[in-house]
Short mmCIF file of C-alpha atoms and ligand atoms in Angstrom, two decimals:
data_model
loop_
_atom_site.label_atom_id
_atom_site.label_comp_id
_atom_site.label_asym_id
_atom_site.label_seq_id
_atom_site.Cartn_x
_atom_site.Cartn_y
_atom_site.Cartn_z
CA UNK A 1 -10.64 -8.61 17.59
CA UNK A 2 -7.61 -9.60 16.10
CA UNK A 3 -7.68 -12.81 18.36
CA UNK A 4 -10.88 -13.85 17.42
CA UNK A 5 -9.95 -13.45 13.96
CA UNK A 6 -7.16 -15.65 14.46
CA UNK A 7 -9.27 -18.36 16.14
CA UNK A 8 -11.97 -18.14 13.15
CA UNK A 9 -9.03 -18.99 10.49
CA UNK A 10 -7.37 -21.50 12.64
CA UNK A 11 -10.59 -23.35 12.61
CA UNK A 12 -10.08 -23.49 8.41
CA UNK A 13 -6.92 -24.39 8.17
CA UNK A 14 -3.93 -25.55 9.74
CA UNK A 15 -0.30 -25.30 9.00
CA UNK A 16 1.70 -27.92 8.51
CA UNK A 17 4.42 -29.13 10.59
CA UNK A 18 7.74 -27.14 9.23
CA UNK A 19 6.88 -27.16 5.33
CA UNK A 20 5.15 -24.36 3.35
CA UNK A 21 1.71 -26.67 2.84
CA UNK A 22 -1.73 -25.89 4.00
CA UNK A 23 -3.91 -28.83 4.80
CA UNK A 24 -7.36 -28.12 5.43
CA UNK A 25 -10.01 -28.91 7.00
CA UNK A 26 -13.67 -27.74 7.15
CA UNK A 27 -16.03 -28.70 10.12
CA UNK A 28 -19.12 -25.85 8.62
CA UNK A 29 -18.06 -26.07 5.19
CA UNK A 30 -20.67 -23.10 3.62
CA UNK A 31 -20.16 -21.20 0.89
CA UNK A 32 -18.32 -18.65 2.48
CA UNK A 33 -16.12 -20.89 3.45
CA UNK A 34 -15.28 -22.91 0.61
CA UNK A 35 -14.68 -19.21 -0.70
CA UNK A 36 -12.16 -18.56 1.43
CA UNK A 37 -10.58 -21.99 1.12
CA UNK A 38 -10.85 -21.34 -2.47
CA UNK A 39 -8.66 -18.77 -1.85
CA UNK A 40 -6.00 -19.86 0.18
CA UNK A 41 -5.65 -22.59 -1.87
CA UNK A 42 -5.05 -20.48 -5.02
CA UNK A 43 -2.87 -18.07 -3.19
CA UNK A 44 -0.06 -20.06 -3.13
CA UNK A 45 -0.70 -21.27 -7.32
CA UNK A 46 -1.61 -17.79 -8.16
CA UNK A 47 2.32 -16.78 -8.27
CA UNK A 48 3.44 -19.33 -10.11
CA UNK A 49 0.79 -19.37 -12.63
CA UNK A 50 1.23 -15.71 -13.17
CA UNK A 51 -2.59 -14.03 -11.74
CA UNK A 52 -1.43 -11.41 -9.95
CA UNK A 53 -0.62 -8.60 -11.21
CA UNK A 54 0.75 -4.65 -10.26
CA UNK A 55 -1.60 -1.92 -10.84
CA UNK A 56 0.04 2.04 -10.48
CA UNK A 57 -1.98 4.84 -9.12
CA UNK A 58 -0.17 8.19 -9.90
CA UNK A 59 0.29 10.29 -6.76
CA UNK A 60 -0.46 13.81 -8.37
CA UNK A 61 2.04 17.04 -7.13
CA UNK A 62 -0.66 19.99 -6.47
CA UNK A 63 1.64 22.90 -7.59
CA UNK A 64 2.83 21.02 -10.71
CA UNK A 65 -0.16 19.18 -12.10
CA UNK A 66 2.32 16.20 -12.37
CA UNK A 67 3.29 13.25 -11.03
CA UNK A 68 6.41 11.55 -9.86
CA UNK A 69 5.90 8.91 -7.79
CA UNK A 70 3.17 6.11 -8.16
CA UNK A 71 1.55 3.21 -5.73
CA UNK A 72 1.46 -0.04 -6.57
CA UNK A 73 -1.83 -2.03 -5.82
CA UNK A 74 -1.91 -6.05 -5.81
CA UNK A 75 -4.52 -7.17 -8.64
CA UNK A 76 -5.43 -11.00 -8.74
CA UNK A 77 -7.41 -12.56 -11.30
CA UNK A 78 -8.58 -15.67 -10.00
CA UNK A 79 -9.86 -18.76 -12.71
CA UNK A 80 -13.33 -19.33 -10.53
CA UNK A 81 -13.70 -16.32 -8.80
CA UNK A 82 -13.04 -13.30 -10.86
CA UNK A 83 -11.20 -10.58 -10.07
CA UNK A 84 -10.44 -10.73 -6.13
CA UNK A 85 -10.10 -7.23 -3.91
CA UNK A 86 -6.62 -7.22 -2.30
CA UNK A 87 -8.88 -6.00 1.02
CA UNK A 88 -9.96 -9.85 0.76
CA UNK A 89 -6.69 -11.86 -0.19
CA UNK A 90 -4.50 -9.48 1.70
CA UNK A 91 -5.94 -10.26 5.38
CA UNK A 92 -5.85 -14.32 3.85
CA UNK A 93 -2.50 -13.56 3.00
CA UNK A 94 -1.44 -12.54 6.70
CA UNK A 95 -3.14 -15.32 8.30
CA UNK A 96 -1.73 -17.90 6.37
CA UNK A 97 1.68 -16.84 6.43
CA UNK A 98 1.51 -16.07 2.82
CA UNK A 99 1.94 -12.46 3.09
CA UNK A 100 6.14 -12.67 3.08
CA UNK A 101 6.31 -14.36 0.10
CA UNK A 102 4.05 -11.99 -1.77
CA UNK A 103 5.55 -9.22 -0.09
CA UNK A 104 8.92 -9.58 -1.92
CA UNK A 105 7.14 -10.65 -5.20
CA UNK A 106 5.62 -7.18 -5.48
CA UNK A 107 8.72 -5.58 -4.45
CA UNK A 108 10.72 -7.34 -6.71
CA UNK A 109 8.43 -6.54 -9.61
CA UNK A 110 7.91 -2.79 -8.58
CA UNK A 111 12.12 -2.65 -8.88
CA UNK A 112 12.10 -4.15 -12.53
CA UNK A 113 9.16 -1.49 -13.25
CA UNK A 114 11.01 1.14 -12.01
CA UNK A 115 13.90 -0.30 -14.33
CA UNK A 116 11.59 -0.44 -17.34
CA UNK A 117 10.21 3.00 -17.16
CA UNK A 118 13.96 4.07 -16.79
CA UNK A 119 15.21 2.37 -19.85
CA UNK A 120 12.08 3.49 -21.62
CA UNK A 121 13.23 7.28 -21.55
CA UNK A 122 10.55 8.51 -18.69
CA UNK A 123 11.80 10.56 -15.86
CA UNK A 124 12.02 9.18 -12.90
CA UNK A 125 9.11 7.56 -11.15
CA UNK A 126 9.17 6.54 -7.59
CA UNK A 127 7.28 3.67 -6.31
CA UNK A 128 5.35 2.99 -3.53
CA UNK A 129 4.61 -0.59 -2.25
CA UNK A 130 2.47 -1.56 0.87
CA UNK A 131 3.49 -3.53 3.55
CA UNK A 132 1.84 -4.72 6.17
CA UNK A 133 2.38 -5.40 9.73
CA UNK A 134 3.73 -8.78 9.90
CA UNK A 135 6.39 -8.07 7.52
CA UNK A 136 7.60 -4.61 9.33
CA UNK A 137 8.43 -7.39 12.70
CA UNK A 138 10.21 -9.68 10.93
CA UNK A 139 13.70 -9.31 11.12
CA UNK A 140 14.36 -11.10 7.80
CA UNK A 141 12.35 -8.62 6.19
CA UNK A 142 15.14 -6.35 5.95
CA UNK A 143 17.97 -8.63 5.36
CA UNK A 144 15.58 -9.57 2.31
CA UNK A 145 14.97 -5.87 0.85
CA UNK A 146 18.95 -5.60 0.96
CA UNK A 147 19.33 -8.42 -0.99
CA UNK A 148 16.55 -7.41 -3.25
CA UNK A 149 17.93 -3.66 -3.59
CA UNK A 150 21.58 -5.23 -4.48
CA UNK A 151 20.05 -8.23 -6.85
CA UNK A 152 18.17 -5.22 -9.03
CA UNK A 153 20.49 -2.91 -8.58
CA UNK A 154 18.05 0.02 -7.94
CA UNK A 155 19.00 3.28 -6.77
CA UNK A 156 16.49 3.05 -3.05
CA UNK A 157 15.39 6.20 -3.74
CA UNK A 158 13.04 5.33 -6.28
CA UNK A 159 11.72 2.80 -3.38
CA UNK A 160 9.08 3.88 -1.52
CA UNK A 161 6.93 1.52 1.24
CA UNK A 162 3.47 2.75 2.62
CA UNK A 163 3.03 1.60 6.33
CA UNK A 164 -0.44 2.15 8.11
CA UNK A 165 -0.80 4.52 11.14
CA UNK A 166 -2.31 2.02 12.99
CA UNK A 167 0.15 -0.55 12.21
CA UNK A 168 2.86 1.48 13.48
CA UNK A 169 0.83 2.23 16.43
CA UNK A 170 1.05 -1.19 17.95
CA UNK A 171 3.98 -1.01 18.92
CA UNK A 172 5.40 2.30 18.61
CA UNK A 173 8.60 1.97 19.85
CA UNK A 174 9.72 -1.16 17.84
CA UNK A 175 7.88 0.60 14.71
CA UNK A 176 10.57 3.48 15.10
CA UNK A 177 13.49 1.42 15.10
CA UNK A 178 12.55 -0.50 11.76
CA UNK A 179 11.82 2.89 10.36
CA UNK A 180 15.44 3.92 11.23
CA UNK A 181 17.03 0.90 9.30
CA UNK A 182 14.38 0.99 6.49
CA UNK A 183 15.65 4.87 5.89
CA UNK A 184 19.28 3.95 6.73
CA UNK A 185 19.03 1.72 3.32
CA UNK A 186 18.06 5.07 1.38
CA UNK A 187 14.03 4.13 0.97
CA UNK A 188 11.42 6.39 1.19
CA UNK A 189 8.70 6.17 3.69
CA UNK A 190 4.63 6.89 4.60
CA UNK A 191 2.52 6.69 6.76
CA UNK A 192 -0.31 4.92 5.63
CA UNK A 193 -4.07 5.37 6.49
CA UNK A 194 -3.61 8.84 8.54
CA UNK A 195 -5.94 9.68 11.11
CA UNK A 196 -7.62 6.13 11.73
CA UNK A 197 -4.27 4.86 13.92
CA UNK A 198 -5.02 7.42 16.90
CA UNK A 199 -1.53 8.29 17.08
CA UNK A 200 -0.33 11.74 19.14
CA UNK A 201 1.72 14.44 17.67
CA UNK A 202 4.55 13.17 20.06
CA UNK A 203 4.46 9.94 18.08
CA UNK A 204 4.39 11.30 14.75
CA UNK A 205 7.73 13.65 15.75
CA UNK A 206 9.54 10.07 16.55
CA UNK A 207 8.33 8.45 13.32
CA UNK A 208 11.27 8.85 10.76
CA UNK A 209 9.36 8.99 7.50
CA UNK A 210 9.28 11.36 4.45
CA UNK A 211 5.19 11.65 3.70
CA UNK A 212 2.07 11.31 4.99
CA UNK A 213 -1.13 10.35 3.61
CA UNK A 214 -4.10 11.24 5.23
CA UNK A 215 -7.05 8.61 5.05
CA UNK A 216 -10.02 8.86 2.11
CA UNK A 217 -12.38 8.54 5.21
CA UNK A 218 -11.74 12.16 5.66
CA UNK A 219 -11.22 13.08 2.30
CA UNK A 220 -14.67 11.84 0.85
CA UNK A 221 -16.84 14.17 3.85
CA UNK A 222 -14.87 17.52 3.28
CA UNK A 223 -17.03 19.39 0.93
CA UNK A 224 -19.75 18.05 2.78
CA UNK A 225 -18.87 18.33 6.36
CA UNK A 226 -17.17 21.48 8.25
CA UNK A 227 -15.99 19.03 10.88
CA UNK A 228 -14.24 16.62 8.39
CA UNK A 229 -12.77 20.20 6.58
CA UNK A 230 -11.17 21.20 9.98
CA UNK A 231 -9.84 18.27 10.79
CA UNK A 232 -7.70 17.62 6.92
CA UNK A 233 -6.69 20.92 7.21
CA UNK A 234 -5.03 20.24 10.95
CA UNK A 235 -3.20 17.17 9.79
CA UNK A 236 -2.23 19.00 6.87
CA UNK A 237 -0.95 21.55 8.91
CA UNK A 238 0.59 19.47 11.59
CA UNK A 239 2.52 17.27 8.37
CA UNK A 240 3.76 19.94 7.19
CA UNK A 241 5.13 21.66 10.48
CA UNK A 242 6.95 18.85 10.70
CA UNK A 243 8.45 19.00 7.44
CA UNK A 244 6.02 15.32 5.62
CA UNK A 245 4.96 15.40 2.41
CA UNK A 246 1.36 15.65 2.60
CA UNK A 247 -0.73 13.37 0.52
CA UNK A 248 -4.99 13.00 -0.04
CA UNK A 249 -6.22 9.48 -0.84
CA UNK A 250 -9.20 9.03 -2.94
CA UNK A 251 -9.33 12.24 -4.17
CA UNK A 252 -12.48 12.44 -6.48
CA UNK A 253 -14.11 15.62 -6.76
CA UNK A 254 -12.97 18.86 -8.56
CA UNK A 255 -14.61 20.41 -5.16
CA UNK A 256 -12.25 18.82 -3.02
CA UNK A 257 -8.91 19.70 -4.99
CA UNK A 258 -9.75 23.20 -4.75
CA UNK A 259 -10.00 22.57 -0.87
CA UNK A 260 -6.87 20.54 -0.43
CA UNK A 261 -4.67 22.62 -2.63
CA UNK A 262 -5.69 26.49 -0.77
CA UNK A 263 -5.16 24.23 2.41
CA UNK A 264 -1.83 23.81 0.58
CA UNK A 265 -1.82 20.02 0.82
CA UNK A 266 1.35 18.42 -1.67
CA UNK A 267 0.18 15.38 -3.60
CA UNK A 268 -3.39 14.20 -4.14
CA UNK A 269 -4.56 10.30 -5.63
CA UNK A 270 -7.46 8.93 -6.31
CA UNK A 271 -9.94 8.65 -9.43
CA UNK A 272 -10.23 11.91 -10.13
CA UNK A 273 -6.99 11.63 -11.72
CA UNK A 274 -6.58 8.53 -12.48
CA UNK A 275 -7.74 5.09 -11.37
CA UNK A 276 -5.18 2.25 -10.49
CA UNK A 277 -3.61 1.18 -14.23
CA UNK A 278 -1.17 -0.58 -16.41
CA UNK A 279 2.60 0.17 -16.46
CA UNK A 280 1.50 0.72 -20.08
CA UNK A 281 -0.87 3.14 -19.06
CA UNK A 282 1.51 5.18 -16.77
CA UNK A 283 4.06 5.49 -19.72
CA UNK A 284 0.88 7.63 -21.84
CA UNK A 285 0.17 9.41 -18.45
CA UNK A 286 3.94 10.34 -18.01
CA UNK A 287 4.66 11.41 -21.52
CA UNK A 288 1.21 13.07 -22.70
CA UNK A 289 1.99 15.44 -19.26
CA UNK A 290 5.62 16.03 -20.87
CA UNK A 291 4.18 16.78 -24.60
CA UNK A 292 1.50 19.19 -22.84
P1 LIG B 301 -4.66 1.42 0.49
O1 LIG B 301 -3.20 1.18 0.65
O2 LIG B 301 -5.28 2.44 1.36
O3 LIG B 301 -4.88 1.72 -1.05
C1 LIG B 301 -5.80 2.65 -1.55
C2 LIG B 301 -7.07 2.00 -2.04
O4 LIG B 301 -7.99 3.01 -2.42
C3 LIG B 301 -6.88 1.12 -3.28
O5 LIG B 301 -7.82 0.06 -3.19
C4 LIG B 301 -7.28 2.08 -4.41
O6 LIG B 301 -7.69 1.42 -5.59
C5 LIG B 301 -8.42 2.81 -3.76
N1 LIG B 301 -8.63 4.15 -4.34
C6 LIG B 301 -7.74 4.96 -4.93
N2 LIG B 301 -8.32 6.13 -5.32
C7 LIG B 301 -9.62 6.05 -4.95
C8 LIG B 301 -10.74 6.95 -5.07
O7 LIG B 301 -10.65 8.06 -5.57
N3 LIG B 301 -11.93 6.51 -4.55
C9 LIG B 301 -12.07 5.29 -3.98
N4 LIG B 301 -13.27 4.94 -3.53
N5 LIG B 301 -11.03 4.42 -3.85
C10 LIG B 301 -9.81 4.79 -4.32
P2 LIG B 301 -7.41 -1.43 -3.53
O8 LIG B 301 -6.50 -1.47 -4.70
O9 LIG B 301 -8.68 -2.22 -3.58
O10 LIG B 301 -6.58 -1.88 -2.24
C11 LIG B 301 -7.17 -1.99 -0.98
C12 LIG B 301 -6.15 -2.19 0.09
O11 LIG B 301 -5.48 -3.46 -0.07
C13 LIG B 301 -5.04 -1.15 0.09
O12 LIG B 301 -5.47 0.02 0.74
C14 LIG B 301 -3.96 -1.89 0.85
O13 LIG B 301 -4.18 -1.81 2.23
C15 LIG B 301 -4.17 -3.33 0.40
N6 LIG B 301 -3.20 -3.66 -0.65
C16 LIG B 301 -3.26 -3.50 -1.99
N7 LIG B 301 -2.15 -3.96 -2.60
C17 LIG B 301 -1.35 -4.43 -1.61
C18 LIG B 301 -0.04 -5.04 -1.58
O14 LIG B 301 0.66 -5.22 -2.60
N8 LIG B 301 0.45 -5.40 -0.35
C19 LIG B 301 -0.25 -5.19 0.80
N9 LIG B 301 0.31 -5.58 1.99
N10 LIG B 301 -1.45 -4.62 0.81
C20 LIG B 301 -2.01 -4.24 -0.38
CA1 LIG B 302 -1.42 2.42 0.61
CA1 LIG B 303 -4.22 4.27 2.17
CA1 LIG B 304 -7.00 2.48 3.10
#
């Protein structure tokens, strides 16, 4: 599948010899496709002309009723088309070699954010930035996050990257050893998208990260579905036998906090607490909680 897309988007575009320029070309040019072109196209401006921009999502500590660490989603605000879902740009992103680039622009920023918030007075906030496949093989990609980490000066800590299940599932044993430098820098680490990678319990022992977050897929059935119950509650239980932070994605229902926190799962995000926001917006969160 990933092949074929591959051939599709080679058919739309390709890559100059040794420079950073697109040319294109269109042999069924539809609307679809002058979409996507679109797209590509304003990918590379949308940096420079300042579109994109960081949404937080808090992740929400059961117990507490708090929240210390947030994720940061990719927002773009395209002139022509609107507002464009990162599930759309994101995959462009990858196939045009694009990804990199944007990578380190939203890592960058989520540093100086982390900065901010510090300076501002708020306690600490750690944040949580997704990366995808192509940027966990590249061997530059560390070398870069160094560089980045001793440029801002932040404490890695507060650094946290989401990687997919299935992503790391690929190729396991490669997966492991980035893992092992990523956490040798002091960065915290998920796993991504739990429960749609297939991966074994064996696996998950050998993955060196700090949380897991199990996928909404599972999340959105359990009040409605025994089946979907059983299984959150076994990867909750398996995370935390093995010592993960366990975290819910799209958590929107009173109905299924009460399930997740008597199954004793850590964190939960989604709308019911909040939707993706401003920095702004997670400075009112942040200090309303503390004033409460
Ligand atoms: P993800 O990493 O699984 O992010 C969670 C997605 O679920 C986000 O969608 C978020 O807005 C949405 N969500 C959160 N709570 C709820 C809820 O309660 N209900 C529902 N229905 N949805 C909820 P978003 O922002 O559209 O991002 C989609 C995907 O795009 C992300 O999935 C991630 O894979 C990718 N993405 C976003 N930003 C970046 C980025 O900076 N870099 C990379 N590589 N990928 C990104
Ligand atoms: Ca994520
Ligand atoms: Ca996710
Ligand atoms: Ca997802």
């Amino acid at each position: 599948e990933a092949l074929l897309k591959k051939a599709n988007s080679a058919r739309y575009y390709v890559r100059a010899h040794g420079g950073n320029k697109h040319q294109f070309y269109a042999p069924e040019m539809d609307e679809d496709i002058k979409n996507r072109l679109e797209m590509i196209n304003g990918l590379h401006n949308a940096l420079v002309r300042d579109e994109l921009q960081l949404s937080y999502q808090p992740k929400v500590n059961l117990a507490e009723g708090e929240f210390h660490s947030v994720e940061v989603l990719l927002r773009w605000s395209h002139p022509t088309l609107g507002q464009v879902s990162p599930s759309d740009f994101i995959p462009m992103a990858e196939e045009s070699g694009m990804i990199g680039e944007l990578t380190l622009w939203v890592l960058r920023q989520a540093c100086l954010q982390v900065h901010a918030w510090q300076k501002q007075g708020l306690p600490p906030i750690r944040v949580a930035v997704n990366v995808s496949g192509h940027q966990l093989q590249s061997s530059d990609f560390i070398t870069a996050l160094t560089d980045l980490l001793n440029e801002t000066g932040l404490d890695p800590q507060w650094l946290e990257i989401e990687i997919t299940e299935s992503v790391l599932m690929q190729s396991p044993t490669a997966a492991i050893a980035t893992l092992n430098k990523l956490r040798k820098l002091g960065i915290h680490l998920a796993i991504d998208d739990f429960g749609t990678g297939y991966s074994s319990l064996a696996y998950l022992k050998r993955f060196p990260v700090h949380s897991l977050k199990i996928d909404r897929s599972f999340i959105k059935d359990i009040e409605q579905s025994e089946r979907y119950a059983t299984i959150t509650s076994s990867i909750i239980e398996m995370g935390k036998s093995l010592h993960l932070t366990v975290i819910a994605e799209g958590v929107e229902t009173l109905g299924q906090m009460a399930f997740l926190k008597e199954q004793n799962c850590d964190e939960i995000q989604g709308f019911l607490y909040s939707m993706p926001v401003n920095a702004d917006e997670i400075v009112r969160l942040k200090t309303n909680l503390q004033d409460q």
